Amino acid sequence: MALGSPQHEHPFGHLIDTLQSEQYEERRYFNPQKLRDVRYEKLPFCMRVLLESTIRKCDGFYIKTDDVSSILDWQKQQNQAEVAFSPARVLLQDFTGIPAMVDLAAMRDALAKQGVDPNLVNPRCPTDLIVDHSLQIDYKMELIRNKERLQFFKWCSKAFKNINVVPPDINTVHQLNLEYLCQVVQEGEGFIYPDSVVGTDSHTTMINGLGILGWGVGGIESEAVMLGQPVSLTLPQVVGCKLVGTISPLATSIDIVLGITKHLRQAGIGGKFVEFFGPGVQQLSAPDRTTIANMCPEYNATVSFFPVDDITLQHFKHTSTDHTEKLVVLEDYLKAIKLFRSYSDQSEEPQYSEMNLSSIVPHVSGPKRPQDRVAVTCMKEDFINCLNEKVGFKGFHISKEKQATQVPFLHEGAEYNLAHGSVVIAAVISCTNNCNPSVMLAAGLLAKKAIEAGLKVKPYIRTSLVPGSGIVTHYLNTSGVLPYLRKLGFEVVGYGCATCVGNTAPLPESVVDAIKQGDLVACGVLSGNRHLEGRLCDCVRANYLASPPLVVAYAIAGTVSINLETEPLGVNSEGKDVYLRDIWPSKEEVNHTEENIVIASMFKELRSRMEKGSSFWNSLESAESALFPWDPKSTYIRCPSFFNKLSKEACTPQSIEGAYPLLFLGDKVTTDHISPAGSIARVSAAAKYLQSKRLTPREFNSYGARRGNDAVMTRGTFASIKLQNRLIGKTGPRTLHIPSGQTLDVFEAAERYQRDGVPLIILAGKEYGSGSSRDWAAKGPYLMGVRAVIAESFEKIHRNHLVGMGIAPLQFLSGQNADSLELCGKERFTINIPQELTPRQQLVVQVDTGKSFSVTALFENDMDVAFFRHGGILKYVARSLLP
């Protein structure tokens, strides 16, 4: 229902205004000028996005007026107030998309049985589902394995409204989010509003580099947002990072990103929002910003936000086919609501932490470990020190009298000399640089300038160019630099893992003989991420990781024992010294080439592929029906039992009486322990199920691939071989069936408890559910009959998942745990849950030994309580549609 409609008197309807534009009709939007609150202009830009959504979506239940007040007063409320946020869209990739869409298909079935039109079940929040490369590659190699899942996705694309399924063979999810799906400003229900997104892909945070607020969530949280529920979050602290100073001309995007990452890691910003500002931001291209935002997990921030500015607009001019109209309203709107950043106006900048970009200098890593970083200006001195040091991570122990050794040799009829530090392998690899083409372009432009200056690479050096994907070759070609790379010997040799995993072509015999004769510390330089001693080649002892342009530079120099700042790379045909500074492309030159030639070409290619689609996807057959035709023989897609016994009657929390612990666990039980994603062991409960379907072990595939089959995933719950269960005292996916005293597979024990009508709980220590987000880590225990988890602390996303499945997350009181309460894990537990349950209420747990203790029910708000009352978010939404 749109704001301001006669059926719904919105509490903030008076703040709605109309934006007029010559190219656009009238658009309604939140006008901060009508707010008349001076605190708005003091808000960080990312907080303004939260506030706009909260005002527009305020309904008094999910999102309350108090949420608006909390955000406006964020400096006092940060880390305290719980607020609700409704993002503009949801992003799913295939592995997480399968269980989400299976749940919606199952909900349709359940409601149809109750006489409800199944077509009412659709995502309420616009959702993009990317059939990513994780299925694409497998599909082409083994059609049978993935045909069922792809046909299911094809049915989803036809059956559901408000969902956009991007077929395989287009691009990866994070690239599509950046290059195709992002809008900066969205339109819907007569409103214009900032784009924002939550996604189940770890790269979702990249989008913050384009001024779009977004972060990663778990599968169940994403389903809740799809079904119209907001995300609940504790109002975060916002840490400003002011960028000042001038970037070194030799510093590449990689240097900048790693420098900022190191700074933020040292700042201790875990769980916080980071917002960049200051004059230094204007030196960062849009791809630079998305790369920095993508590094959030490395410095443990939730988001790293770059407000929209002129550079962002320039980027969108090159990536949008119809930018003339959209960019006008985009800029007008963002300026109207003060979401457009102007760095010429210093008055609105808050006092935040500061980082001087002048401190960022180019580095290489080596000679044996990636963590041993060396400033390029110190490279010669550091290499000589490595020769002197005793053998170790930074030493080769070459005696002083042998450090000047030079060995002459013949190669292709010409005589050359090798010495300690001579480069014999130089490999430009882009597998770690695909999201930011600037460093690859810098390498190409440097090669062009080197050729024009008359420089060459000695022919005995084993040079190679291995792009991570065909798109890299495409933009190197489009920008005109690929021929120059070829002239220096950097020829495209293929795609995939090469030099960094030891797939280097053999060195010339004369080179190998010279290295052995002089016992030389020969060197390899590459732009990958692996370089252990002997990994590139068994006779190459020193290996350095460097940015692609530095790989080309060291190849031209022919040695790492050089100060690139003061010593020439080489001599041209006229006998003139040529220095690195003479051929190093400026950042402005790289950015110009990237924005005006490369990115525009890449986006044109992407849109062409989107329009053409995928031939095998287009030829794939799928049912034309509102209900999915479940195949009882399928071992990949199966209707789950979440909606069994669905009824309209209001639910009241039922006390848990006489529950046995299914497991008694310790600290830091991860989601990998709870729901493994890897291979299916041949002796597991899941394997027995698949064998009953006449599958051989070779056909088992993985738990990750079978997320659409609840029978497999439930049997795979707690199937980790590393699970440490105190009930049996040894590692493995086994537990004690307490009434019989038998040790069984966890699933078999849970199945027996359910047959006997006995509820289950789990006892655990600190940080239960840590690790990567995994929806089946909550769905599996729910289907096993687990009603509550009592732990010392919970990882937040997993806590949300438990609530979303109707499992109570109960926390021991401070200073208490299972050991202090002298629990052995074999008792029976009764948990008294009142009918009028409130957030964070203390509940009493009674033990059959006669003792009792209190726990805190970790329901953060009324919405959590409502979900728990109804048995989880899925049942809550399904019941709301019953007549």
Tab-separated table of C-alpha atoms in Angstrom, residues 333-695:
chain	number	residue	atom	x	y	z
A	333	TYR	CA	16.510	13.796	-6.325
A	334	LEU	CA	19.746	13.075	-4.460
A	335	LYS	CA	20.449	16.781	-4.121
A	336	ALA	CA	16.870	17.421	-2.935
A	337	ILE	CA	17.214	14.927	-0.078
A	338	LYS	CA	20.872	15.823	0.589
A	339	LEU	CA	22.302	12.449	-0.406
A	340	PHE	CA	24.663	13.941	-2.987
A	341	ARG	CA	28.191	14.588	-1.715
A	342	SER	CA	29.937	17.816	-2.734
A	343	TYR	CA	33.534	17.862	-1.567
A	344	SER	CA	33.847	21.584	-2.194
A	345	ASP	CA	31.523	22.242	0.754
A	346	GLN	CA	33.458	21.510	3.948
A	347	SER	CA	30.688	22.712	6.279
A	348	GLU	CA	28.789	19.429	6.390
A	349	GLU	CA	31.758	17.194	7.098
A	350	PRO	CA	31.726	15.716	10.615
A	351	GLN	CA	34.867	15.211	12.642
A	352	TYR	CA	35.948	11.684	11.884
A	353	SER	CA	39.160	9.701	11.821
A	354	GLU	CA	41.619	10.683	9.113
A	355	MET	CA	43.844	8.712	6.759
A	356	ASN	CA	46.584	10.343	4.698
A	357	LEU	CA	46.739	8.811	1.220
A	358	SER	CA	50.293	10.118	0.851
A	359	SER	CA	51.341	7.319	3.198
A	360	ILE	CA	50.320	4.699	0.637
A	361	VAL	CA	53.301	3.594	-1.431
A	362	PRO	CA	53.650	0.665	-3.836
A	363	HIS	CA	54.671	-2.631	-2.271
A	364	VAL	CA	55.612	-6.131	-3.331
A	365	SER	CA	55.444	-9.238	-1.151
A	366	GLY	CA	58.168	-11.794	-0.763
A	367	PRO	CA	60.471	-13.478	-1.255
A	368	LYS	CA	58.575	-16.454	0.199
A	369	ARG	CA	55.416	-15.319	2.044
A	370	PRO	CA	52.584	-12.906	1.106
A	371	GLN	CA	52.640	-11.233	4.534
A	372	ASP	CA	56.245	-10.088	4.084
A	373	ARG	CA	55.572	-6.768	2.340
A	374	VAL	CA	58.416	-4.656	0.970
A	375	ALA	CA	58.114	-1.056	-0.247
A	376	VAL	CA	59.300	-0.869	-3.860
A	377	THR	CA	61.726	1.917	-2.936
A	378	CYS	CA	63.377	-0.478	-0.430
A	379	MET	CA	63.391	-3.511	-2.702
A	380	LYS	CA	67.105	-3.518	-3.589
A	381	GLU	CA	68.207	-3.090	0.011
A	382	ASP	CA	65.751	-5.744	1.216
A	383	PHE	CA	66.892	-8.292	-1.370
A	384	ILE	CA	70.551	-7.811	-0.393
A	385	ASN	CA	69.545	-8.323	3.251
A	386	CYS	CA	67.785	-11.551	2.239
A	387	LEU	CA	70.994	-12.790	0.644
A	388	ASN	CA	72.835	-12.119	3.915
A	389	GLU	CA	70.243	-13.576	6.282
A	390	LYS	CA	70.387	-17.215	7.352
A	391	VAL	CA	68.032	-19.562	5.530
A	392	GLY	CA	64.439	-18.863	6.532
A	393	PHE	CA	61.356	-16.958	5.429
A	394	LYS	CA	63.468	-13.885	4.625
A	395	GLY	CA	66.900	-15.387	4.076
A	396	PHE	CA	69.068	-17.391	1.643
A	397	HIS	CA	72.476	-17.240	3.417
A	398	ILE	CA	74.681	-16.425	0.420
A	399	SER	CA	78.273	-15.632	1.451
A	400	LYS	CA	79.546	-12.112	0.779
A	401	GLU	CA	82.160	-13.266	-1.735
A	402	LYS	CA	79.525	-15.057	-3.832
A	403	GLN	CA	76.895	-12.287	-3.884
A	404	ALA	CA	78.486	-10.641	-6.935
A	405	THR	CA	78.525	-13.889	-8.954
A	406	GLN	CA	77.511	-13.554	-12.599
A	407	VAL	CA	77.089	-16.523	-14.932
A	408	PRO	CA	77.210	-15.976	-18.725
A	409	PHE	CA	75.043	-18.181	-20.963
A	410	LEU	CA	73.773	-18.385	-24.516
A	411	HIS	CA	70.122	-18.133	-25.500
A	412	GLU	CA	68.921	-18.117	-29.088
A	413	GLY	CA	72.420	-17.255	-30.274
A	414	ALA	CA	72.961	-14.267	-27.986
A	415	GLU	CA	74.974	-14.043	-24.759
A	416	TYR	CA	73.405	-12.904	-21.492
A	417	ASN	CA	74.398	-12.877	-17.807
A	418	LEU	CA	72.461	-14.119	-14.795
A	419	ALA	CA	73.084	-12.920	-11.235
A	420	HIS	CA	71.417	-13.088	-7.833
A	421	GLY	CA	68.080	-11.324	-8.211
A	422	SER	CA	67.744	-11.937	-11.952
A	423	VAL	CA	64.113	-12.257	-13.038
A	424	VAL	CA	63.463	-15.451	-15.002
A	425	ILE	CA	59.665	-15.685	-14.591
A	426	ALA	CA	57.237	-12.760	-14.958
A	427	ALA	CA	53.530	-13.582	-14.977
A	428	VAL	CA	50.605	-11.181	-15.177
A	429	ILE	CA	47.591	-12.962	-13.694
A	430	SER	CA	44.232	-11.261	-13.262
A	431	CYS	CA	42.300	-13.867	-11.281
A	432	THR	CA	42.476	-11.614	-8.192
A	433	ASN	CA	41.864	-8.351	-10.082
A	434	ASN	CA	38.736	-8.954	-12.169
A	435	CYS	CA	36.455	-6.602	-10.232
A	436	ASN	CA	38.877	-3.713	-10.799
A	437	PRO	CA	40.381	-3.556	-14.299
A	438	SER	CA	42.520	-0.485	-13.545
A	439	VAL	CA	45.624	-2.488	-12.584
A	440	MET	CA	45.428	-4.588	-15.739
A	441	LEU	CA	45.014	-1.441	-17.815
A	442	ALA	CA	47.953	0.152	-15.998
A	443	ALA	CA	50.066	-2.848	-17.012
A	444	GLY	CA	48.934	-2.489	-20.623
A	445	LEU	CA	49.511	1.275	-20.739
A	446	LEU	CA	52.951	0.832	-19.172
A	447	ALA	CA	53.768	-1.749	-21.846
A	448	LYS	CA	52.661	0.697	-24.547
A	449	LYS	CA	54.876	3.477	-23.173
A	450	ALA	CA	57.785	1.055	-22.751
A	451	ILE	CA	57.597	-0.059	-26.392
A	452	GLU	CA	57.341	3.557	-27.527
A	453	ALA	CA	60.417	4.374	-25.398
A	454	GLY	CA	62.384	1.559	-27.048
A	455	LEU	CA	62.487	-0.847	-24.083
A	456	LYS	CA	62.348	-4.642	-24.350
A	457	VAL	CA	62.131	-7.736	-22.149
A	458	LYS	CA	65.040	-10.145	-22.424
A	459	PRO	CA	63.832	-13.165	-24.424
A	460	TYR	CA	64.949	-15.787	-21.880
A	461	ILE	CA	62.491	-14.487	-19.244
A	462	ARG	CA	59.424	-16.723	-19.141
A	463	THR	CA	56.624	-14.152	-19.535
A	464	SER	CA	52.906	-14.927	-19.628
A	465	LEU	CA	49.505	-13.273	-19.425
A	466	VAL	CA	46.700	-15.378	-17.929
A	467	PRO	CA	43.439	-13.423	-17.590
A	468	GLY	CA	40.906	-14.648	-15.069
A	469	SER	CA	38.147	-14.475	-17.680
A	470	GLY	CA	37.516	-13.616	-21.301
A	471	ILE	CA	36.188	-10.213	-20.297
A	472	VAL	CA	39.743	-9.172	-19.309
A	473	THR	CA	41.017	-10.014	-22.791
A	474	HIS	CA	38.026	-8.107	-24.160
A	475	TYR	CA	38.827	-4.867	-22.363
A	476	LEU	CA	42.578	-5.128	-22.968
A	477	ASN	CA	41.766	-5.458	-26.658
A	478	THR	CA	39.201	-2.678	-26.644
A	479	SER	CA	41.602	-0.244	-24.990
A	480	GLY	CA	44.290	-1.067	-27.569
A	481	VAL	CA	46.995	-2.165	-25.101
A	482	LEU	CA	47.037	-5.926	-25.741
A	483	PRO	CA	49.387	-5.696	-28.796
A	484	TYR	CA	51.986	-3.871	-26.679
A	485	LEU	CA	51.825	-6.517	-23.956
A	486	ARG	CA	52.400	-9.121	-26.665
A	487	LYS	CA	55.458	-7.274	-27.973
A	488	LEU	CA	56.985	-7.510	-24.487
A	489	GLY	CA	56.252	-11.239	-24.403
A	490	PHE	CA	53.053	-11.127	-22.336
A	491	GLU	CA	50.924	-13.231	-24.634
A	492	VAL	CA	47.533	-14.565	-23.511
A	493	VAL	CA	48.201	-18.250	-22.859
A	494	GLY	CA	44.764	-19.261	-21.561
A	495	TYR	CA	42.330	-18.817	-18.699
A	496	GLY	CA	42.502	-20.386	-15.272
A	497	CYS	CA	45.109	-21.207	-12.621
A	498	ALA	CA	48.592	-21.125	-14.050
A	499	THR	CA	51.863	-19.742	-12.662
A	500	CYS	CA	50.740	-19.327	-9.051
A	501	VAL	CA	49.981	-23.066	-8.805
A	502	GLY	CA	53.187	-24.087	-10.517
A	503	ASN	CA	51.813	-24.416	-14.058
A	504	THR	CA	54.770	-22.560	-15.572
A	505	ALA	CA	56.291	-23.712	-18.836
A	506	PRO	CA	59.821	-25.103	-18.363
A	507	LEU	CA	62.617	-22.532	-18.319
A	508	PRO	CA	65.194	-22.722	-21.129
A	509	GLU	CA	67.840	-25.348	-20.317
A	510	SER	CA	70.599	-22.764	-20.612
A	511	VAL	CA	68.894	-20.632	-17.948
A	512	VAL	CA	68.460	-23.589	-15.599
A	513	ASP	CA	72.111	-24.604	-16.097
A	514	ALA	CA	73.298	-21.056	-15.344
A	515	ILE	CA	71.235	-20.889	-12.138
A	516	LYS	CA	72.630	-24.212	-10.950
A	517	GLN	CA	76.195	-23.388	-11.968
A	518	GLY	CA	76.260	-20.179	-9.926
A	519	ASP	CA	73.931	-21.409	-7.153
A	520	LEU	CA	71.969	-18.262	-7.941
A	521	VAL	CA	68.900	-16.929	-6.177
A	522	ALA	CA	66.862	-16.417	-9.323
A	523	CYS	CA	63.510	-14.647	-9.065
A	524	GLY	CA	59.935	-14.886	-10.232
A	525	VAL	CA	57.509	-11.944	-10.143
A	526	LEU	CA	53.775	-12.485	-10.526
A	527	SER	CA	50.467	-10.790	-9.790
A	528	GLY	CA	48.732	-13.813	-8.268
A	529	ASN	CA	48.324	-14.818	-4.633
A	530	ARG	CA	50.642	-17.838	-4.174
A	531	HIS	CA	54.424	-17.757	-4.283
A	532	LEU	CA	56.028	-20.203	-1.850
A	533	GLU	CA	59.658	-21.124	-2.489
A	534	GLY	CA	59.950	-23.539	-5.383
A	535	ARG	CA	56.249	-23.255	-6.230
A	536	LEU	CA	56.772	-21.450	-9.536
A	537	CYS	CA	59.748	-23.555	-10.523
A	538	ASP	CA	62.024	-25.751	-8.409
A	539	CYS	CA	65.136	-23.764	-9.380
A	540	VAL	CA	63.596	-20.350	-8.643
A	541	ARG	CA	64.071	-19.603	-4.962
A	542	ALA	CA	62.833	-16.005	-4.598
A	543	ASN	CA	59.295	-15.207	-5.692
A	544	TYR	CA	57.539	-11.873	-5.328
A	545	LEU	CA	53.884	-10.911	-5.575
A	546	ALA	CA	53.419	-7.554	-7.295
A	547	SER	CA	50.744	-5.555	-9.063
A	548	PRO	CA	50.456	-6.255	-12.828
A	549	PRO	CA	52.260	-3.057	-13.926
A	550	LEU	CA	55.132	-3.776	-11.533
A	551	VAL	CA	55.407	-7.305	-12.962
A	552	VAL	CA	55.935	-5.742	-16.392
A	553	ALA	CA	58.401	-3.209	-14.938
A	554	TYR	CA	60.537	-5.863	-13.224
A	555	ALA	CA	60.462	-7.981	-16.386
A	556	ILE	CA	61.885	-5.019	-18.343
A	557	ALA	CA	64.495	-4.352	-15.641
A	558	GLY	CA	65.417	-8.038	-15.601
A	559	THR	CA	66.199	-7.958	-11.880
A	560	VAL	CA	64.580	-7.284	-8.521
A	561	SER	CA	67.858	-5.901	-7.165
A	562	ILE	CA	67.006	-2.406	-8.365
A	563	ASN	CA	65.718	0.820	-6.874
A	564	LEU	CA	62.977	1.710	-9.347
A	565	GLU	CA	62.912	5.273	-8.067
A	566	THR	CA	66.563	6.140	-8.686
A	567	GLU	CA	67.895	3.564	-11.183
A	568	PRO	CA	66.897	3.243	-14.847
A	569	LEU	CA	64.812	0.340	-16.117
A	570	GLY	CA	66.923	0.168	-19.239
A	571	VAL	CA	68.546	2.019	-22.087
A	572	ASN	CA	66.807	2.873	-25.366
A	573	SER	CA	68.272	2.576	-28.862
A	574	GLU	CA	69.810	6.024	-28.547
A	575	GLY	CA	71.669	5.077	-25.385
A	576	LYS	CA	69.441	7.171	-23.140
A	577	ASP	CA	68.439	5.936	-19.688
A	578	VAL	CA	64.704	5.298	-19.273
A	579	TYR	CA	63.287	5.388	-15.744
A	580	LEU	CA	60.069	3.891	-14.441
A	581	ARG	CA	58.677	7.362	-13.843
A	582	ASP	CA	59.083	8.067	-17.573
A	583	ILE	CA	56.702	5.292	-18.639
A	584	TRP	CA	54.421	4.905	-15.616
A	585	PRO	CA	50.831	5.823	-16.632
A	586	SER	CA	49.184	8.505	-14.525
A	587	LYS	CA	46.115	7.639	-12.481
A	588	GLU	CA	44.132	10.137	-14.553
A	589	GLU	CA	45.189	8.351	-17.746
A	590	VAL	CA	44.205	4.944	-16.355
A	591	ASN	CA	40.873	6.260	-15.049
A	592	HIS	CA	40.096	7.953	-18.379
A	593	THR	CA	40.784	4.760	-20.320
A	594	GLU	CA	38.815	2.684	-17.837
A	595	GLU	CA	35.730	4.894	-17.682
A	596	ASN	CA	35.513	6.093	-21.292
A	597	ILE	CA	36.610	3.005	-23.208
A	598	VAL	CA	36.698	-0.123	-21.090
A	599	ILE	CA	33.689	0.147	-18.796
A	600	ALA	CA	31.406	1.458	-21.534
A	601	SER	CA	32.459	-1.448	-23.759
A	602	MET	CA	32.049	-4.005	-20.948
A	603	PHE	CA	28.560	-2.777	-20.132
A	604	LYS	CA	27.553	-2.811	-23.776
A	605	GLU	CA	28.756	-6.412	-24.010
A	606	LEU	CA	26.934	-7.364	-20.798
A	607	ARG	CA	23.648	-5.830	-21.929
A	608	SER	CA	23.984	-7.575	-25.272
A	609	ARG	CA	24.411	-10.920	-23.476
A	610	MET	CA	21.443	-10.130	-21.228
A	611	GLU	CA	19.265	-9.420	-24.263
A	612	LYS	CA	20.376	-12.533	-26.112
A	613	GLY	CA	20.063	-14.733	-23.048
A	614	SER	CA	21.453	-18.219	-22.776
A	615	SER	CA	20.739	-20.679	-25.572
A	616	PHE	CA	20.516	-23.737	-23.327
A	617	TRP	CA	18.427	-21.768	-20.793
A	618	ASN	CA	16.047	-20.663	-23.544
A	619	SER	CA	15.682	-24.245	-24.757
A	620	LEU	CA	15.025	-25.605	-21.261
A	621	GLU	CA	11.461	-26.812	-20.717
A	622	SER	CA	9.496	-26.030	-17.555
A	623	ALA	CA	5.904	-26.326	-16.397
A	624	GLU	CA	3.368	-23.547	-17.022
A	625	SER	CA	1.511	-23.730	-13.708
A	626	ALA	CA	0.951	-21.806	-10.482
A	627	LEU	CA	1.987	-24.892	-8.464
A	628	PHE	CA	5.304	-26.578	-9.009
A	629	PRO	CA	4.978	-30.186	-10.247
A	630	TRP	CA	7.161	-31.897	-7.658
A	631	ASP	CA	8.877	-35.005	-8.981
A	632	PRO	CA	8.792	-37.731	-6.260
A	633	LYS	CA	11.898	-39.271	-7.855
A	634	SER	CA	13.954	-36.095	-7.634
A	635	THR	CA	16.833	-36.078	-5.174
A	636	TYR	CA	17.552	-32.356	-5.686
A	637	ILE	CA	14.182	-30.598	-5.414
A	638	ARG	CA	11.652	-31.741	-2.805
A	639	CYS	CA	8.664	-30.122	-1.093
A	640	PRO	CA	9.697	-29.473	2.538
A	641	SER	CA	7.403	-30.137	5.487
A	642	PHE	CA	7.579	-26.641	7.008
A	643	PHE	CA	3.865	-26.031	6.416
A	644	ASN	CA	2.425	-29.262	7.772
A	645	LYS	CA	-0.588	-28.722	10.031
A	646	LEU	CA	-1.029	-25.140	8.828
A	647	SER	CA	-4.132	-23.543	10.330
A	648	LYS	CA	-5.554	-20.064	10.842
A	649	GLU	CA	-5.857	-20.335	14.604
A	650	ALA	CA	-3.729	-17.830	16.466
A	651	CYS	CA	-0.694	-19.437	18.040
A	652	THR	CA	0.322	-19.008	21.623
A	653	PRO	CA	3.804	-20.039	22.721
A	654	GLN	CA	3.700	-23.523	24.143
A	655	SER	CA	5.913	-24.373	27.093
A	656	ILE	CA	8.552	-26.984	26.345
A	657	GLU	CA	7.966	-29.921	28.657
A	658	GLY	CA	10.315	-32.800	29.396
A	659	ALA	CA	12.789	-32.065	26.616
A	660	TYR	CA	15.991	-34.050	26.221
A	661	PRO	CA	19.226	-32.465	24.939
A	662	LEU	CA	19.921	-33.774	21.459
A	663	LEU	CA	23.498	-32.498	21.802
A	664	PHE	CA	25.681	-31.056	24.541
A	665	LEU	CA	28.175	-28.763	22.779
A	666	GLY	CA	31.027	-26.468	23.745
A	667	ASP	CA	32.207	-23.067	22.534
A	668	LYS	CA	32.380	-21.751	18.964
A	669	VAL	CA	30.123	-24.285	17.308
A	670	THR	CA	30.029	-22.988	13.737
A	671	THR	CA	27.392	-23.277	11.058
A	672	ASP	CA	29.769	-25.699	9.317
A	673	HIS	CA	29.439	-27.983	12.342
A	674	ILE	CA	25.653	-27.612	12.277
A	675	SER	CA	25.057	-27.840	8.533
A	676	PRO	CA	28.085	-28.883	6.432
A	677	ALA	CA	28.178	-27.691	2.826
A	678	GLY	CA	30.833	-30.074	1.532
A	679	SER	CA	30.886	-33.660	0.391
A	680	ILE	CA	28.460	-36.275	1.708
A	681	ALA	CA	30.282	-38.994	3.639
A	682	ARG	CA	29.524	-42.533	2.496
A	683	VAL	CA	28.553	-43.697	5.984
A	684	SER	CA	26.316	-40.717	6.813
A	685	ALA	CA	22.542	-40.668	7.251
A	686	ALA	CA	22.293	-38.581	4.062
A	687	ALA	CA	24.283	-41.214	2.166
A	688	LYS	CA	21.934	-43.954	3.354
A	689	TYR	CA	18.978	-41.913	2.079
A	690	LEU	CA	20.590	-41.327	-1.335
A	691	GLN	CA	21.548	-44.995	-1.609
A	692	SER	CA	17.902	-45.862	-0.959
A	693	LYS	CA	17.168	-43.754	-4.067
A	694	ARG	CA	19.602	-45.992	-5.987
A	695	LEU	CA	22.369	-43.412	-6.244
